[in-house]
Amino acid sequence: MVSPVYAMRRLTLYVILALLATMPAMACTVPYNAGELARNLIRQINNERARLHLPDFEVSPKLTNVAQTHACDNASHNRLSHIGTDGSSPGARVLRRGYDFHFVTENVALGYETPKQVLKAWLYSSSHRQNIFEPRTEELGVAVALGRDGRMHWVMNGGRR
């Protein structure tokens, strides 16, 4: 038979665990030079596109906002995913921010320290490379956030209205 004290401690532990599970994620930590990192990555992406005679991406504030929100979501939960913790897809997140699109793409990366490293990884991945060189994409938003473990979470959202 379980003692009343043990049962109470066990119940208290379950309540604490339940409360912790429902608490909002830790606030997003953005590197002090996040804007510079994003601009540098966009410049490098546009340089790669120029080699194939593709036009530069225009920076979209809405897509940048979507990318930052998803980078923070991934970072706050120490995960790498195209699906948001609320179950959202890249298209759903873009629409939620008022970006009515005909076409949308997303690249994510985790753990790379520099824009050059991120771009190199994306160029070696066929699906990420395809998003970078996709001729239907006209606009871009790039963002980065720091995970609780200190690793950098990168997100690139591309689109065409």
Short mmCIF file of N, CA and C in Angstrom, two decimals, residues 3 23 82 108 110 117 124:
data_model
loop_
_atom_site.label_atom_id
_atom_site.label_comp_id
_atom_site.label_asym_id
_atom_site.label_seq_id
_atom_site.Cartn_x
_atom_site.Cartn_y
_atom_site.Cartn_z
N SER A 3 1.85 5.03 0.89
CA SER A 3 1.58 5.96 1.99
C SER A 3 0.98 7.25 1.45
N MET A 23 3.94 25.37 -20.31
CA MET A 23 4.51 26.72 -20.29
C MET A 23 4.95 27.12 -21.68
N HIS A 82 10.69 21.74 -40.70
CA HIS A 82 9.91 22.65 -41.54
C HIS A 82 8.50 22.81 -40.98
N VAL A 108 15.99 25.31 -44.03
CA VAL A 108 16.35 25.41 -42.63
C VAL A 108 17.72 24.78 -42.44
N LEU A 110 20.83 24.02 -39.07
CA LEU A 110 21.11 24.05 -37.64
C LEU A 110 22.59 23.80 -37.39
N GLN A 117 29.09 28.86 -44.31
CA GLN A 117 28.88 27.44 -43.97
C GLN A 117 27.46 27.00 -44.28
N TYR A 124 24.96 21.78 -51.17
CA TYR A 124 25.24 20.35 -51.27
C TYR A 124 23.98 19.49 -51.09
#
